[in-house]
Short mmCIF file of C-alpha atoms and ligand atoms in Angstrom, two decimals:
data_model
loop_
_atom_site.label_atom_id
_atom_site.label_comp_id
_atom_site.label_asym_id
_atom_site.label_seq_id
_atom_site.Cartn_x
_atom_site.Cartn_y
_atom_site.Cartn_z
CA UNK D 22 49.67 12.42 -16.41
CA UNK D 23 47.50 11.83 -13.37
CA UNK D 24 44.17 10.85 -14.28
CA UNK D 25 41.17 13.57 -13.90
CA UNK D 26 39.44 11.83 -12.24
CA UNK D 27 41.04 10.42 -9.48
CA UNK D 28 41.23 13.58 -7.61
CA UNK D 29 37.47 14.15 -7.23
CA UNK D 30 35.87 10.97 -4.34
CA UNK D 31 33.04 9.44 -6.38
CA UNK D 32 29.08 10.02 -5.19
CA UNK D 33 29.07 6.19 -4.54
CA UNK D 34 31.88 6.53 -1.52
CA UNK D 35 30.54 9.95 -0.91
CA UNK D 36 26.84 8.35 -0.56
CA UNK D 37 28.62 5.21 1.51
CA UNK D 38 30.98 7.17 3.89
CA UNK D 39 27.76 9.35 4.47
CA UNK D 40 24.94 6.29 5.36
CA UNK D 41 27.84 4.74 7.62
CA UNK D 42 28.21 8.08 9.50
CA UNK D 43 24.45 9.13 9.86
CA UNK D 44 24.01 4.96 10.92
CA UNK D 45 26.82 5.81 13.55
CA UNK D 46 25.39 9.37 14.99
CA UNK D 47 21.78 8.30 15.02
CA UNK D 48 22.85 4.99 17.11
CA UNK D 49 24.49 7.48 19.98
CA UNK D 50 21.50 9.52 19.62
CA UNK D 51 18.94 7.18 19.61
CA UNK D 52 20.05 4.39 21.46
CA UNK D 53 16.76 2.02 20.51
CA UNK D 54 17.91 1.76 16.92
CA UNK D 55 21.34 0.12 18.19
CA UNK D 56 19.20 -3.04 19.35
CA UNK D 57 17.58 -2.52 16.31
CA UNK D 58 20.24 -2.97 14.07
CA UNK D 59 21.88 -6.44 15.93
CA UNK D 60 17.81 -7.95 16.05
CA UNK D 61 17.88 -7.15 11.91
CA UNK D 62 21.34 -8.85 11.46
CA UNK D 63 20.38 -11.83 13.69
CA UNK D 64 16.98 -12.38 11.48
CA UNK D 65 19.04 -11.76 8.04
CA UNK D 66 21.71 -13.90 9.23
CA UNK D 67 18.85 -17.07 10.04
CA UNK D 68 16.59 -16.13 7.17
CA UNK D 69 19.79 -16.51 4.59
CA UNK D 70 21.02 -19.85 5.95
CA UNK D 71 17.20 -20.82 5.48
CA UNK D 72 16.50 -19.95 2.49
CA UNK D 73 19.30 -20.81 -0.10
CA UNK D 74 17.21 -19.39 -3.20
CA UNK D 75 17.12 -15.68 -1.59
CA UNK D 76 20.43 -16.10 -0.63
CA UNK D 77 21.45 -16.47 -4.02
CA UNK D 78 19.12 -14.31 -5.29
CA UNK D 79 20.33 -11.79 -3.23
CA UNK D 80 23.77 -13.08 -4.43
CA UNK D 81 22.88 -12.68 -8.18
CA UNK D 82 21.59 -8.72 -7.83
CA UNK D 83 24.27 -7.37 -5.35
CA UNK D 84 22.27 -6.80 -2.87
CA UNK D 85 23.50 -9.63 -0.16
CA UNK D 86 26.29 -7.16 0.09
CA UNK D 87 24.82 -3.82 0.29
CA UNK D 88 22.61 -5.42 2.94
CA UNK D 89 24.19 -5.36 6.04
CA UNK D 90 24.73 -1.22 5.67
CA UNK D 91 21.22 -0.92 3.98
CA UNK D 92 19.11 2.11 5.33
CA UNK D 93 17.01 4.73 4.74
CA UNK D 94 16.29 8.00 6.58
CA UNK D 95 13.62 10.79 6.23
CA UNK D 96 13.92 14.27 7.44
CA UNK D 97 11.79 17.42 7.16
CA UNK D 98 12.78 21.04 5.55
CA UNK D 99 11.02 23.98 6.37
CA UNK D 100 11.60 26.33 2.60
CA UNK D 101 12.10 25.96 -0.69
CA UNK D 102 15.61 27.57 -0.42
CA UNK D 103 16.43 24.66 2.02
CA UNK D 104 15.14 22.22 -0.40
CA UNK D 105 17.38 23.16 -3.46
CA UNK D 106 20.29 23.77 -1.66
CA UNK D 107 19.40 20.08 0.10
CA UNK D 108 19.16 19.07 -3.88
CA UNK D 109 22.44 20.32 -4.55
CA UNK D 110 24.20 18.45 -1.18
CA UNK D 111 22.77 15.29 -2.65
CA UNK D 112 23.61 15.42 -5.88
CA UNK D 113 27.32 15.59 -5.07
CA UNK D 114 26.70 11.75 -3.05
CA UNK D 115 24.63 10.71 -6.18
CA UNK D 116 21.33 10.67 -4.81
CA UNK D 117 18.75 12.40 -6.98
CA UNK D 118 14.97 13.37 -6.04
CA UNK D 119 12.91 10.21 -7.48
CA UNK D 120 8.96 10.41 -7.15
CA UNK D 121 6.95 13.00 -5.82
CA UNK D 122 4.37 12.44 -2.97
CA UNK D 123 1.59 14.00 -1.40
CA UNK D 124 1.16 13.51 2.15
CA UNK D 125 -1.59 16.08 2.64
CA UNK D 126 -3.79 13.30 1.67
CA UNK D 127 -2.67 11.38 4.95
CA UNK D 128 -3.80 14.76 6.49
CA UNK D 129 0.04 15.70 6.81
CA UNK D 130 0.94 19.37 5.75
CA UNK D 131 3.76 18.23 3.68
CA UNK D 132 4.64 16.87 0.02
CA UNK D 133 7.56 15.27 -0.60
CA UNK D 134 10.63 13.67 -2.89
CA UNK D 135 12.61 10.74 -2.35
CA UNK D 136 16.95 11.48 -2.84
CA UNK D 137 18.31 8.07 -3.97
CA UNK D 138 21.06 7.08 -6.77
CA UNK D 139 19.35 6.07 -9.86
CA UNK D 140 21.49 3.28 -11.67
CA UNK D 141 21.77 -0.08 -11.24
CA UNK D 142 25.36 -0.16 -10.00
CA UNK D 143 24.98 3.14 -7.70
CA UNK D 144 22.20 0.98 -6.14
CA UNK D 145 24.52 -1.67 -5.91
CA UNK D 146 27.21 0.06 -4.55
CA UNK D 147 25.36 1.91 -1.85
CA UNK D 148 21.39 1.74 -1.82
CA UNK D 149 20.75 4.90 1.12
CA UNK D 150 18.05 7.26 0.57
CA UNK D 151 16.29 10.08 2.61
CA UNK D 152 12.35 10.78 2.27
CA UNK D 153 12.90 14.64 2.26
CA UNK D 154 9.41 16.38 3.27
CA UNK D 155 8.66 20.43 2.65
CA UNK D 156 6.32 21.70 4.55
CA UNK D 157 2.80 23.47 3.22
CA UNK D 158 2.23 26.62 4.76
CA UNK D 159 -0.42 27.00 2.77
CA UNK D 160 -2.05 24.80 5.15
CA UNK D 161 -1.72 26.41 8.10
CA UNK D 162 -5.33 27.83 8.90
CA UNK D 163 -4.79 30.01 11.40
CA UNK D 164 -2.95 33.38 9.69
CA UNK D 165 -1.23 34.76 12.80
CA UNK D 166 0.20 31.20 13.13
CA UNK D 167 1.11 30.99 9.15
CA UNK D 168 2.58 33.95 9.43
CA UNK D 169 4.64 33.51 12.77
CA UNK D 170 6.48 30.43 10.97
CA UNK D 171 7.43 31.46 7.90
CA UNK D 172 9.36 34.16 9.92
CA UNK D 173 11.12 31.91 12.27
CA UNK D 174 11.80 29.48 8.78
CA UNK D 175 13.18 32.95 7.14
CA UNK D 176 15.77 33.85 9.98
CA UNK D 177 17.26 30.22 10.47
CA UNK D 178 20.01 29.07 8.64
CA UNK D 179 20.24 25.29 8.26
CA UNK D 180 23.34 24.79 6.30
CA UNK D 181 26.88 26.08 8.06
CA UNK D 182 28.79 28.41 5.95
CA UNK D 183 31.35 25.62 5.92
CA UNK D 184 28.98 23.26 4.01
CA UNK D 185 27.56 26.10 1.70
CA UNK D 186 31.52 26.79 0.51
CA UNK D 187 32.71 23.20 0.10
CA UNK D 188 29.23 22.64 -1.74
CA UNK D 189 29.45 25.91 -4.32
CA UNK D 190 33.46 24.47 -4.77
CA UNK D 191 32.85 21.32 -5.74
CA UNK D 192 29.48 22.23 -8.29
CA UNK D 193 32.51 24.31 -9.46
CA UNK D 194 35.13 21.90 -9.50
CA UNK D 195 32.96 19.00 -11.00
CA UNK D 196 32.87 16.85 -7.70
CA UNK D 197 33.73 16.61 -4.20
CA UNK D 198 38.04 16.51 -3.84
CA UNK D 199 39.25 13.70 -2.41
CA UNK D 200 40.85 15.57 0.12
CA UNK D 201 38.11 17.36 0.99
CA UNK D 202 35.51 14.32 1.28
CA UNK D 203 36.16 13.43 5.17
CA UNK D 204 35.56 17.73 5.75
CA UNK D 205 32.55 17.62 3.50
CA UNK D 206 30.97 14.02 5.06
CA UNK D 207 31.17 16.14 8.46
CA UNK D 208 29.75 19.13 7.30
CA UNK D 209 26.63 17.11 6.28
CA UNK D 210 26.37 15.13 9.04
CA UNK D 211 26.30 17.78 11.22
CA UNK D 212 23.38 19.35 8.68
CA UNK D 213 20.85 16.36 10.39
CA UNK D 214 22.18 15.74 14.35
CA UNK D 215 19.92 16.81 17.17
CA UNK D 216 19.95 20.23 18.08
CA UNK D 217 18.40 20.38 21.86
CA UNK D 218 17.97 24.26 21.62
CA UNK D 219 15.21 25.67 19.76
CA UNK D 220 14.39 28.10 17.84
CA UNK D 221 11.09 29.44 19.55
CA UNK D 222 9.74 30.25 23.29
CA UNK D 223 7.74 27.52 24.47
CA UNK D 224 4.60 29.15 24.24
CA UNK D 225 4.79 29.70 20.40
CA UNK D 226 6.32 25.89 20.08
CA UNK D 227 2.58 24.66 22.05
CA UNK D 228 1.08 27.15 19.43
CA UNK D 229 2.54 25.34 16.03
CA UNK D 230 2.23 21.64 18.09
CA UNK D 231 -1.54 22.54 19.01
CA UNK D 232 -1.64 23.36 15.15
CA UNK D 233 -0.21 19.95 13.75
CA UNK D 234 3.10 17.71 15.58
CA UNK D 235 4.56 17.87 12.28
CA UNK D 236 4.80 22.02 12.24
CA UNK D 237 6.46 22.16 15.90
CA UNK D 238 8.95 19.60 14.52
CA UNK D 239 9.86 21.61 11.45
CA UNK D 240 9.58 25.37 12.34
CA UNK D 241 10.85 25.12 16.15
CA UNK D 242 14.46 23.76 15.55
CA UNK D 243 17.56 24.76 13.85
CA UNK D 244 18.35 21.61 11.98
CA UNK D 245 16.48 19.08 10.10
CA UNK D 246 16.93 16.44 12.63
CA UNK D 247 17.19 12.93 11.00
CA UNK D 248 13.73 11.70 12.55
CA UNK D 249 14.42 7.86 11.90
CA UNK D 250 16.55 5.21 9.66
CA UNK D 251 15.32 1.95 8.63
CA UNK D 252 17.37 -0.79 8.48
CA UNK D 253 15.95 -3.22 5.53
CA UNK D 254 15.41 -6.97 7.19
CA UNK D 255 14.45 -10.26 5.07
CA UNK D 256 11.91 -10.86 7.33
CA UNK D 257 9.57 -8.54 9.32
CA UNK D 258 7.73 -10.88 11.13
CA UNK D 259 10.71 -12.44 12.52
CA UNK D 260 11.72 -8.52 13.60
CA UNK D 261 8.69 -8.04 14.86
CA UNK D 262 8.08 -10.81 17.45
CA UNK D 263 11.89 -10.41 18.37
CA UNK D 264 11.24 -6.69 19.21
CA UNK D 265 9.92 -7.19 22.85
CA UNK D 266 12.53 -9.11 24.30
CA UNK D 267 14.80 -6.33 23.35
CA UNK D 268 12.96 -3.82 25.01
CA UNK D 269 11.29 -2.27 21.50
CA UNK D 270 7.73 -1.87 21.33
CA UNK D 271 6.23 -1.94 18.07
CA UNK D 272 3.17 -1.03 16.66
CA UNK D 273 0.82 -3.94 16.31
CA UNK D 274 0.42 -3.89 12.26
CA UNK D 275 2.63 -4.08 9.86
CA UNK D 276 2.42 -1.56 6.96
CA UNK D 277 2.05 -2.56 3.39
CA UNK D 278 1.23 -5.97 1.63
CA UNK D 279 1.17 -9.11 3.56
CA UNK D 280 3.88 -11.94 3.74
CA UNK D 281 4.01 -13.74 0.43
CA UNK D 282 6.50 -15.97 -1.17
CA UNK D 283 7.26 -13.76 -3.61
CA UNK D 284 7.45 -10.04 -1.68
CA UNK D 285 6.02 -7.04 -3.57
CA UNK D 286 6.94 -3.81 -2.57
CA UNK D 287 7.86 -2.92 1.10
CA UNK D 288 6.17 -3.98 4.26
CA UNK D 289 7.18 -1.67 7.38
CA UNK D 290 6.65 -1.23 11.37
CA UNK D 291 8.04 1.25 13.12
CA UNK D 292 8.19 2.00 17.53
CA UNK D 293 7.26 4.80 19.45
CA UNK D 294 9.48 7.98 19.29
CA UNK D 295 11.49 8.87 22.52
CA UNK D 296 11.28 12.07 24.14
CA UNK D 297 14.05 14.18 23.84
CA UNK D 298 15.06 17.25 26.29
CA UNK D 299 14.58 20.81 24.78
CA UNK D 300 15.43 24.33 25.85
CA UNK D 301 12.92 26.86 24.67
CA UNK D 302 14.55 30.00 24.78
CA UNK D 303 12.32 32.98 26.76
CA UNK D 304 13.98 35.72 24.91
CA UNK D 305 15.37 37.48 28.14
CA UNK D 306 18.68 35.26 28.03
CA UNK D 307 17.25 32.77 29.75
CA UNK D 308 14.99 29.33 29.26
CA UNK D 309 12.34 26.80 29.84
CA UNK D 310 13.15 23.33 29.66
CA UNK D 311 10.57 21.22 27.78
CA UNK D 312 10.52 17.81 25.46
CA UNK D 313 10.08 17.21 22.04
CA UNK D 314 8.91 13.79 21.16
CA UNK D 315 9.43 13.15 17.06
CA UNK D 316 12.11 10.44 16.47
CA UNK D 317 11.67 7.12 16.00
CA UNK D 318 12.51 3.73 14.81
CA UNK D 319 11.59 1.68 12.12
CA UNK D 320 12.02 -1.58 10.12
CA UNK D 321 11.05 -2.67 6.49
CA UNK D 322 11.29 -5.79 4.19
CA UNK D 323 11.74 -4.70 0.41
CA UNK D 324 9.94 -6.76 -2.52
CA UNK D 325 9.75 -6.53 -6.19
CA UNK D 326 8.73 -3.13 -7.47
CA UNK D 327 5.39 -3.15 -9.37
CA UNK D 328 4.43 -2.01 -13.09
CA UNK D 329 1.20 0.50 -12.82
CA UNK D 330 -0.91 -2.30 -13.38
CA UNK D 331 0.87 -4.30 -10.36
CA UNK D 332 0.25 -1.43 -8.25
CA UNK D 333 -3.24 -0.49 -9.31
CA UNK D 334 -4.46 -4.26 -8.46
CA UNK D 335 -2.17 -3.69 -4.67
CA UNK D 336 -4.09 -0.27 -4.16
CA UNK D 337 -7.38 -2.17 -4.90
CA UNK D 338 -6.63 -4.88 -2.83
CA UNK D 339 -5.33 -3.06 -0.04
CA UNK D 340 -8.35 -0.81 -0.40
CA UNK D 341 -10.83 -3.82 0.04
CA UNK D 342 -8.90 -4.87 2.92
CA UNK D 343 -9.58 -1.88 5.27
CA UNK D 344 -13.02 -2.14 3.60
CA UNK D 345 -13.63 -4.94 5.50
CA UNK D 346 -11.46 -4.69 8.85
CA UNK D 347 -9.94 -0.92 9.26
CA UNK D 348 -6.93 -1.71 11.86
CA UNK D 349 -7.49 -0.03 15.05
CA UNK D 350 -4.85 2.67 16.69
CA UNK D 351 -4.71 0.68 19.92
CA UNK D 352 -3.89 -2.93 17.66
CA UNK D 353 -7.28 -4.57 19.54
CA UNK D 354 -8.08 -6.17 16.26
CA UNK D 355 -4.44 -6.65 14.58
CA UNK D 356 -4.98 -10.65 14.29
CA UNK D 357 -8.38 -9.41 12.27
CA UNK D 358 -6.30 -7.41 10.08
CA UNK D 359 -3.44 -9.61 9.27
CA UNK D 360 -6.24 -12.67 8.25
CA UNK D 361 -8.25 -10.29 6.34
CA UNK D 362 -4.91 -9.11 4.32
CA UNK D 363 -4.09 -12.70 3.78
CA UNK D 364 -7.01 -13.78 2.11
CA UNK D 365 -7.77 -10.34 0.36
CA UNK D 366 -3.94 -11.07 -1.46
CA UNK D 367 -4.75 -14.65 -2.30
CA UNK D 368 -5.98 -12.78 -5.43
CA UNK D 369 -2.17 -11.20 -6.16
CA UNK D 370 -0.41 -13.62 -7.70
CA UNK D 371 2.22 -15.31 -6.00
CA UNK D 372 5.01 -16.60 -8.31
CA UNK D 373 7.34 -14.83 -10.43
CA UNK D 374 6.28 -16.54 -13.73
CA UNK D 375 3.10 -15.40 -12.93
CA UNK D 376 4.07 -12.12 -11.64
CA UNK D 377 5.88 -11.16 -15.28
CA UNK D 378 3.83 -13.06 -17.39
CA UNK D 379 0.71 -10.99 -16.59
CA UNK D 380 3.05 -7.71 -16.59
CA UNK D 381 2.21 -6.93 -12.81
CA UNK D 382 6.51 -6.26 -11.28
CA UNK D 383 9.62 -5.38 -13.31
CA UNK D 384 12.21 -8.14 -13.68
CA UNK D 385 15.85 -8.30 -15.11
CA UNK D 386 16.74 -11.02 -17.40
CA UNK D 387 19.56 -13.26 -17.42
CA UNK D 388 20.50 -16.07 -19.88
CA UNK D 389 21.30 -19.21 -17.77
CA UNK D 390 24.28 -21.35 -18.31
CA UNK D 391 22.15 -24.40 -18.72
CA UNK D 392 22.06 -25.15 -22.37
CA UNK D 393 21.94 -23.71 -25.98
CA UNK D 394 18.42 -22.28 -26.74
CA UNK D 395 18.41 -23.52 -29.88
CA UNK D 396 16.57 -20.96 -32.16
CA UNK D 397 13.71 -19.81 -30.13
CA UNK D 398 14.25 -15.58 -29.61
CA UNK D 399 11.12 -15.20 -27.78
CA UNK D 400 11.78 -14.10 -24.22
CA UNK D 401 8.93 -15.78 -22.86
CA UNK D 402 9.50 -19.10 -24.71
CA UNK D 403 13.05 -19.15 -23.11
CA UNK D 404 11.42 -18.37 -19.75
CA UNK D 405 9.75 -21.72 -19.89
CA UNK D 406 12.00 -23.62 -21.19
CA UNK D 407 14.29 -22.19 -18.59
CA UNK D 408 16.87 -21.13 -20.69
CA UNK D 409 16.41 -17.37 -19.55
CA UNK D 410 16.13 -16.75 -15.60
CA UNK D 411 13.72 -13.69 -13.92
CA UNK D 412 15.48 -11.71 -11.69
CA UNK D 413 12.79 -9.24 -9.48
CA UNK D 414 14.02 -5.19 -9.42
CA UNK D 415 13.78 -4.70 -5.68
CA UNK D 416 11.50 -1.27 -4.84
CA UNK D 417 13.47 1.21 -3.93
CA UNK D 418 10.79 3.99 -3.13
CA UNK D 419 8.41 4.65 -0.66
CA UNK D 420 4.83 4.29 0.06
CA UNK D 421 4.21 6.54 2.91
CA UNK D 422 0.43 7.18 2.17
CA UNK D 423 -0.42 4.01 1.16
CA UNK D 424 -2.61 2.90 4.45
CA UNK D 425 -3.92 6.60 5.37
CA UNK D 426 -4.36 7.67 1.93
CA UNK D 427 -6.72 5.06 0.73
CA UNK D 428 -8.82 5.30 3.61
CA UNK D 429 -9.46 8.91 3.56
CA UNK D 430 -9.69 8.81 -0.05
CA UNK D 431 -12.37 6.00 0.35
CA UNK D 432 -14.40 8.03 2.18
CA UNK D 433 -14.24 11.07 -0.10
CA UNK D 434 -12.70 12.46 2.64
CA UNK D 435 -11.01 15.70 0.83
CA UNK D 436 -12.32 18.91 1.21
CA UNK D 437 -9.86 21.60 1.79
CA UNK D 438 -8.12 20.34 -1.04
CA UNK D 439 -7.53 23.61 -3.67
CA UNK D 440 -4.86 22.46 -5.59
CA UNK D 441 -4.82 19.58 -8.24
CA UNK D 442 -1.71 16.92 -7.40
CA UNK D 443 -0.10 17.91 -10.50
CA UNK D 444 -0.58 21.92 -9.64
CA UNK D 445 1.46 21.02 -6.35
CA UNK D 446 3.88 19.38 -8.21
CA UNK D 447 5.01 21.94 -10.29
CA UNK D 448 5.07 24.16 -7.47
CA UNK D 449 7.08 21.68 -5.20
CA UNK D 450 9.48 21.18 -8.52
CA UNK D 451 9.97 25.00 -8.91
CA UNK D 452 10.98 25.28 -4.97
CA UNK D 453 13.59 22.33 -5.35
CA UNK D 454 14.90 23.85 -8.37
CA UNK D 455 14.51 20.35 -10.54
CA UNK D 456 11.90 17.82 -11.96
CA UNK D 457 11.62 14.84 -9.88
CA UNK D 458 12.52 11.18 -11.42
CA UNK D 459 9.33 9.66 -12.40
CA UNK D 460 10.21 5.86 -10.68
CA UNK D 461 7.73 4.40 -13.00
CA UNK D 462 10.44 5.48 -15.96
CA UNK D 463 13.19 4.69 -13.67
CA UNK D 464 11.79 0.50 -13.26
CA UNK D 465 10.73 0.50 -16.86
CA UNK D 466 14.40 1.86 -18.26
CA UNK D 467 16.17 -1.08 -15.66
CA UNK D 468 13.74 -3.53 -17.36
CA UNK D 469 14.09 -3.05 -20.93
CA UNK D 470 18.11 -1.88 -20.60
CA UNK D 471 18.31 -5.85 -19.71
CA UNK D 472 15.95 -7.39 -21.92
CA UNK D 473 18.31 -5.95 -24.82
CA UNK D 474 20.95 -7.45 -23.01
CA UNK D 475 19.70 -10.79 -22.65
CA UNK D 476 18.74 -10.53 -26.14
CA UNK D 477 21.96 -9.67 -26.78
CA UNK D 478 23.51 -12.66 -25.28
CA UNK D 479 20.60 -14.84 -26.89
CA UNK D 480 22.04 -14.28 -30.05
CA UNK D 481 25.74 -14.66 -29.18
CA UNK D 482 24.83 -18.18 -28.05
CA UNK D 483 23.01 -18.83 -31.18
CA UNK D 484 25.15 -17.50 -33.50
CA UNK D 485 28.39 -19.52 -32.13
CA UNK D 486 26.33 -22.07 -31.03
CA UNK D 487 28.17 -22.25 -27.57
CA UNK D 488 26.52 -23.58 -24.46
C1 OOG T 527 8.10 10.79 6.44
C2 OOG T 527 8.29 9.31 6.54
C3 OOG T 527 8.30 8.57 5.21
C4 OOG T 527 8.66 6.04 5.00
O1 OOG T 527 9.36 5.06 5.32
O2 OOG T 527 7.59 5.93 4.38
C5 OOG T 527 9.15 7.38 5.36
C6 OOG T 527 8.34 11.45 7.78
O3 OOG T 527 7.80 11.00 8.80
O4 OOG T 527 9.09 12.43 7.81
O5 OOG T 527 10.24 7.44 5.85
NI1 NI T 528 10.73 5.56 6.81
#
């Protein structure tokens, strides 16, 4: 008998087949992120042949061959219908909402989940992930406005009826036939491309952009557009400074912690959005031709992910940072920053004994060939003695408030707030039809799953004595 399940295409090569194709359409569309892409596999190419020890690092964890197809995108969704059924699209490609996050305190009217596969070898196998935003209507203050998009959002239809059948089948089924995964991979695709026609007359599009950008770029359109993907690099500031002599202007800080020997979390730049060509329909038949300016490029290095305690001491740090030198828009004092950053993080520390021993990033644990370890079981004591190797987990989220939210919040800047984070929450899990995947759990669960391992193996080699 055939086996099961062969005939369903696994959310791994669904998830794979799907980056590849979004990394193909968004290159035609937005030629920028092309150059982008040969700049990052220059710099990873040179920063691997210079440093050995990430190269086998990299080696160790997988990741030196997800890297080269290693993105993420981010798109925005205008309902809560929108956001389930987006729920559902994912889960068939094995990317599940992890982390929610509140970007009204970044004065953004959004909050937002993170679709990414969970498990160490669906990371392995294919790392993409899309920062999925809903917007707040809530927070539109003008009523006529408020009111005026939620009834463009209710007559639009993101999803083709094609994509809502082969989606309902395969919930149905148990998984996405293998003969229908090429049909299904285009159906989604087609879900994110740019759609140059909108939705609304000019007039109401200067309305909702007058209102907040982020409003005309969800309500006026007929598709979630993909608005960027991020290649990851090895090293940002090599990106960076290359950017120019391709023809890429980026902005003059980069985002996030600053360059250590041991990276924590994710340091990103990103380059101006072009301006794309729109017709906004008059409603006589006929149309005014306009621009839309939304999509853009970006780049990020990924570090080790942080325990709460790891992250409380980078939101402190960070915070006393801007404290003393707040970057400025125009990048007049960028060199400012970047020294300030450096010597703020001195206090971080900056080795991965360190790192682990004071219980600041998750690690995985492996038992080195080396020699027996005699009859010492305690993890740390084989750490030392070098008998048991630290491995960083890489941080696979986001931290898309991280700059703007600890300013504002350092300046108690938050009236207009009426709901509690958790209250918005709930409400944001209710619309997506799901909890979202605390990634505190998520780190924790990678970290102790291989600690039992290695104590595992520990034990093997004691109790046969092998080397
Ligand atoms: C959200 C962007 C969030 C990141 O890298 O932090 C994100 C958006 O602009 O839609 O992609
Ligand atoms: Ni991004």
């Amino acid at each position: 008998m055939a086996d099961e399940t062969q005939k369903f295409a696994p959310g791994d090569a669904l998830r794979a087949a799907f980056s590849a194709a979004m990394s193909a359409m968004y290159r035609r569309e937005v030629p920028a992120y092309g150059e982008l892409l040969e700049l990052v596999q220059a710099v990873n190419a040179d920063t691997l042949g210079a440093y050995p020890e990430l190269k086998a690092q990299l080696e160790r964890t997988g990741e030196l061959d997800r890297l080269s197809a290693e993105r993420h995108g981010a798109i925005r969704l205008g309902t809560g219908e929108e956001l389930s059924f987006m729920r559902r699209i994912f889960a068939l490609m094995g990317m599940f909402p992890v982390g929610y996050y509140d970007l009204t305190v970044a004065g953004l009217p959004v909050h937002a989940t993170a679709f990414r596969p969970v498990s160490g070898d669906s990371l392995k196998a294919n790392s993409f992930r899309i920062f999925c935003s809903l917007l707040r209507l809530d927070l539109i203050s003008d009523e006529a406005l408020r009111v005026d998009a939620a009834d463009v959002l209710e007559k639009r239809d993101i999803f083709s009826d094609t994509l809502r059948t082969l989606v309902r089948e395969a919930e149905a089924a148990g998984g996405v036939q293998v003969e229908e995964a090429d049909a299904f991979i285009a159906a989604v695709l087609d879900v994110f491309r740019w759609r140059s026609e909108a939705n609304v007359s000019a007039e109401l599009y200067e309305r909702f952009l007058s209102q907040h950008r982020l409003i005309a770029d969800i309500v006026c359109f007929k598709g979630p557009h993909i608005n960027h993907l991020t290649p990851r690099t090895l090293d940002i500031d090599a990106v960076q400074t290359g950017m120019p002599a391709r023809g890429i202007n980026p902005k003059a800080v980069i985002e996030g912690p600053p360059r250590r020997t041991c990276p924590i979390l994710l340091r990103q730049t990103a380059f101006k959005a072009l301006s794309e060509a729109v017709d906004f329909p008059d409603g006589d038949g006929t149309s005014t031709a306009g621009v839309h300016t939304a999509r853009f490029g970006e780049i990020e290095q990924r570090g080790v992910a942080l325990t709460p305690a790891g992250r409380a001491l980078y939101d402190a740090l960070l915070s006393r940072t801007r404290a003393e030198v707040m970057p400025a828009p125009d990048g007049s004092n960028a060199a400012a920053y970047a020294a300030a950053l450096e010597k703020v993080f001195a206090e971080f520390p900056d080795r991965w004994a360190a790192l682990h021993k004071q219980g600041l990033a998750y690690f995985t644990y492996h038992l080195t060939s080396a020699a027996n370890p005699g009859k010492q079981t305690s993890l740390d004591a084989l750490i030392e003695t070098g008998h048991v190797e630290l491995i960083p987990i890489t941080y696979e989220d986001f931290l898309p408030v991280s700059a703007a939210g600890i300013f504002r919040s350092n300046l108690g800047d938050e009236q207009g707030e009426s709901f509690t984070g958790e209250e918005m929450q709930a409400a944001f899990e209710r619309l997506l039809g799901a909890p979202v995947l605390d990634p505190d759990t998520v780190y924790a669960e990678l970290q102790q799953s291989s600690r039992e391992a290695c104590q595992a193996a520990i034990h093997a080699r004691q109790t046969t004595g092998a080397t």
